[in-house]
Amino acid sequence: MADRSDLINQLAASMGAGQFASTSYEESRFDAETGTLYCNGMAISKSVAEKAIQHFSMLEKKCNISDSAQREMAMIYRCAVESIKMMQNPKILALLKEEARNMDQK
């Protein structure tokens, strides 16, 4: 008997999705060459990342750090900003490119 994913693929194929529709989970990945993050079926470009930095920075500035709940939200926003900036750091990009080259050689 076919497993669940095979049955879903067969149903999708019968509905016109090609021979077999992909149902497997694809992990998020970052393309260091283009600076694009691929996740949840979306391609997040450098320009979108820059807008995210601006957005989270604006939200962080609106937080009143004398209130403990708002201070925690400010830290969450700062974490998002710093994570995006780290992803754009040339040294990190070089490391990721080297890692990708090493994976391609295996």
PDB file of C-alpha atoms in Angstrom:
ATOM      1  CA  MET A   1       0.000   0.000   0.000  1.00  0.00           C
ATOM      2  CA  ALA A   2       1.236   3.501  -0.841  1.00  0.00           C
ATOM      3  CA  ASP A   3       2.174   5.813   1.984  1.00  0.00           C
ATOM      4  CA  ARG A   4       0.339   9.083   2.629  1.00  0.00           C
ATOM      5  CA  SER A   5       2.729  11.283   0.608  1.00  0.00           C
ATOM      6  CA  ASP A   6       2.488   8.930  -2.402  1.00  0.00           C
ATOM      7  CA  LEU A   7      -1.296   9.090  -2.244  1.00  0.00           C
ATOM      8  CA  ILE A   8      -1.209  12.885  -2.087  1.00  0.00           C
ATOM      9  CA  ASN A   9       1.199  12.992  -5.042  1.00  0.00           C
ATOM     10  CA  GLN A  10      -1.019  10.650  -7.046  1.00  0.00           C
ATOM     11  CA  LEU A  11      -4.108  12.727  -6.279  1.00  0.00           C
ATOM     12  CA  ALA A  12      -2.289  15.929  -7.249  1.00  0.00           C
ATOM     13  CA  ALA A  13      -1.093  14.307 -10.481  1.00  0.00           C
ATOM     14  CA  SER A  14      -4.630  13.209 -11.319  1.00  0.00           C
ATOM     15  CA  MET A  15      -5.776  16.819 -10.797  1.00  0.00           C
ATOM     16  CA  GLY A  16      -3.252  18.072 -13.365  1.00  0.00           C
ATOM     17  CA  ALA A  17      -0.212  18.953 -11.229  1.00  0.00           C
ATOM     18  CA  GLY A  18       2.172  17.007 -13.439  1.00  0.00           C
ATOM     19  CA  GLN A  19       3.369  13.475 -12.911  1.00  0.00           C
ATOM     20  CA  PHE A  20       3.902  13.990  -9.208  1.00  0.00           C
ATOM     21  CA  ALA A  21       3.486  17.203  -7.257  1.00  0.00           C
ATOM     22  CA  SER A  22       6.157  17.947  -4.725  1.00  0.00           C
ATOM     23  CA  THR A  23       4.928  17.486  -1.167  1.00  0.00           C
ATOM     24  CA  SER A  24       8.217  17.205   0.665  1.00  0.00           C
ATOM     25  CA  TYR A  25       9.310  19.888   3.086  1.00  0.00           C
ATOM     26  CA  GLU A  26      12.071  22.108   1.756  1.00  0.00           C
ATOM     27  CA  GLU A  27      14.352  23.729   4.314  1.00  0.00           C
ATOM     28  CA  SER A  28      15.040  27.436   4.229  1.00  0.00           C
ATOM     29  CA  ARG A  29      18.273  28.354   2.533  1.00  0.00           C
ATOM     30  CA  PHE A  30      20.322  31.457   1.911  1.00  0.00           C
ATOM     31  CA  ASP A  31      21.990  32.088  -1.445  1.00  0.00           C
ATOM     32  CA  ALA A  32      25.143  34.001  -0.544  1.00  0.00           C
ATOM     33  CA  GLU A  33      25.846  34.821  -4.218  1.00  0.00           C
ATOM     34  CA  THR A  34      22.634  36.814  -4.638  1.00  0.00           C
ATOM     35  CA  GLY A  35      21.877  37.656  -1.019  1.00  0.00           C
ATOM     36  CA  THR A  36      18.476  36.002  -1.335  1.00  0.00           C
ATOM     37  CA  LEU A  37      16.810  34.027   1.442  1.00  0.00           C
ATOM     38  CA  TYR A  38      14.473  31.249   0.293  1.00  0.00           C
ATOM     39  CA  CYS A  39      11.858  30.123   2.818  1.00  0.00           C
ATOM     40  CA  ASN A  40       8.209  29.109   2.890  1.00  0.00           C
ATOM     41  CA  GLY A  41       8.016  29.246  -0.901  1.00  0.00           C
ATOM     42  CA  MET A  42       9.211  32.872  -1.015  1.00  0.00           C
ATOM     43  CA  ALA A  43      12.387  34.522  -2.251  1.00  0.00           C
ATOM     44  CA  ILE A  44      13.365  37.337   0.096  1.00  0.00           C
ATOM     45  CA  SER A  45      15.737  39.705  -1.699  1.00  0.00           C
ATOM     46  CA  LYS A  46      18.267  42.213  -0.345  1.00  0.00           C
ATOM     47  CA  SER A  47      15.809  45.060  -0.866  1.00  0.00           C
ATOM     48  CA  VAL A  48      13.128  43.293   1.173  1.00  0.00           C
ATOM     49  CA  ALA A  49      15.705  42.618   3.894  1.00  0.00           C
ATOM     50  CA  GLU A  50      16.548  46.349   3.960  1.00  0.00           C
ATOM     51  CA  LYS A  51      12.849  47.189   4.335  1.00  0.00           C
ATOM     52  CA  ALA A  52      12.635  44.676   7.186  1.00  0.00           C
ATOM     53  CA  ILE A  53      15.546  46.401   8.946  1.00  0.00           C
ATOM     54  CA  GLN A  54      13.798  49.766   8.599  1.00  0.00           C
ATOM     55  CA  HIS A  55      10.506  48.325   9.820  1.00  0.00           C
ATOM     56  CA  PHE A  56      11.910  46.592  12.897  1.00  0.00           C
ATOM     57  CA  SER A  57      14.070  49.620  13.738  1.00  0.00           C
ATOM     58  CA  MET A  58      10.992  51.843  13.625  1.00  0.00           C
ATOM     59  CA  LEU A  59       9.060  49.460  15.877  1.00  0.00           C
ATOM     60  CA  GLU A  60      11.972  49.294  18.311  1.00  0.00           C
ATOM     61  CA  LYS A  61      12.064  53.114  18.582  1.00  0.00           C
ATOM     62  CA  LYS A  62       8.369  53.155  19.489  1.00  0.00           C
ATOM     63  CA  CYS A  63       8.954  50.923  22.516  1.00  0.00           C
ATOM     64  CA  ASN A  64       9.093  52.456  25.971  1.00  0.00           C
ATOM     65  CA  ILE A  65      12.046  50.644  27.532  1.00  0.00           C
ATOM     66  CA  SER A  66      10.960  51.612  31.056  1.00  0.00           C
ATOM     67  CA  ASP A  67       8.063  49.123  30.649  1.00  0.00           C
ATOM     68  CA  SER A  68       9.311  45.542  30.960  1.00  0.00           C
ATOM     69  CA  ALA A  69       6.975  44.103  28.286  1.00  0.00           C
ATOM     70  CA  GLN A  70       7.882  46.829  25.796  1.00  0.00           C
ATOM     71  CA  ARG A  71      11.589  46.469  26.647  1.00  0.00           C
ATOM     72  CA  GLU A  72      11.328  42.775  25.752  1.00  0.00           C
ATOM     73  CA  MET A  73       9.650  43.648  22.442  1.00  0.00           C
ATOM     74  CA  ALA A  74      12.428  46.183  21.761  1.00  0.00           C
ATOM     75  CA  MET A  75      14.978  43.407  22.280  1.00  0.00           C
ATOM     76  CA  ILE A  76      13.049  41.130  19.917  1.00  0.00           C
ATOM     77  CA  TYR A  77      13.024  43.846  17.244  1.00  0.00           C
ATOM     78  CA  ARG A  78      16.756  44.508  17.787  1.00  0.00           C
ATOM     79  CA  CYS A  79      17.437  40.766  17.474  1.00  0.00           C
ATOM     80  CA  ALA A  80      15.652  40.726  14.103  1.00  0.00           C
ATOM     81  CA  VAL A  81      17.584  43.786  12.883  1.00  0.00           C
ATOM     82  CA  GLU A  82      20.962  42.421  13.966  1.00  0.00           C
ATOM     83  CA  SER A  83      20.217  38.994  12.461  1.00  0.00           C
ATOM     84  CA  ILE A  84      19.392  40.542   9.092  1.00  0.00           C
ATOM     85  CA  LYS A  85      22.499  42.725   9.233  1.00  0.00           C
ATOM     86  CA  MET A  86      24.624  39.699  10.098  1.00  0.00           C
ATOM     87  CA  MET A  87      23.219  37.915   7.057  1.00  0.00           C
ATOM     88  CA  GLN A  88      24.411  40.879   4.936  1.00  0.00           C
ATOM     89  CA  ASN A  89      27.897  41.103   6.492  1.00  0.00           C
ATOM     90  CA  PRO A  90      30.546  40.596   3.769  1.00  0.00           C
ATOM     91  CA  LYS A  91      32.612  38.297   6.019  1.00  0.00           C
ATOM     92  CA  ILE A  92      29.576  36.101   6.700  1.00  0.00           C
ATOM     93  CA  LEU A  93      28.679  36.104   2.991  1.00  0.00           C
ATOM     94  CA  ALA A  94      32.224  34.986   2.115  1.00  0.00           C
ATOM     95  CA  LEU A  95      31.994  32.192   4.676  1.00  0.00           C
ATOM     96  CA  LEU A  96      28.632  31.042   3.304  1.00  0.00           C
ATOM     97  CA  LYS A  97      29.939  31.136  -0.280  1.00  0.00           C
ATOM     98  CA  GLU A  98      32.933  29.015   0.724  1.00  0.00           C
ATOM     99  CA  GLU A  99      30.655  26.569   2.513  1.00  0.00           C
ATOM    100  CA  ALA A 100      28.433  26.309  -0.578  1.00  0.00           C
ATOM    101  CA  ARG A 101      31.484  25.616  -2.773  1.00  0.00           C
ATOM    102  CA  ASN A 102      32.616  22.900  -0.374  1.00  0.00           C
ATOM    103  CA  MET A 103      29.158  21.300  -0.443  1.00  0.00           C
ATOM    104  CA  ASP A 104      29.147  21.332  -4.264  1.00  0.00           C
ATOM    105  CA  GLN A 105      32.500  19.516  -4.354  1.00  0.00           C
ATOM    106  CA  LYS A 106      31.222  16.646  -2.193  1.00  0.00           C
TER     107      LYS A 106
END
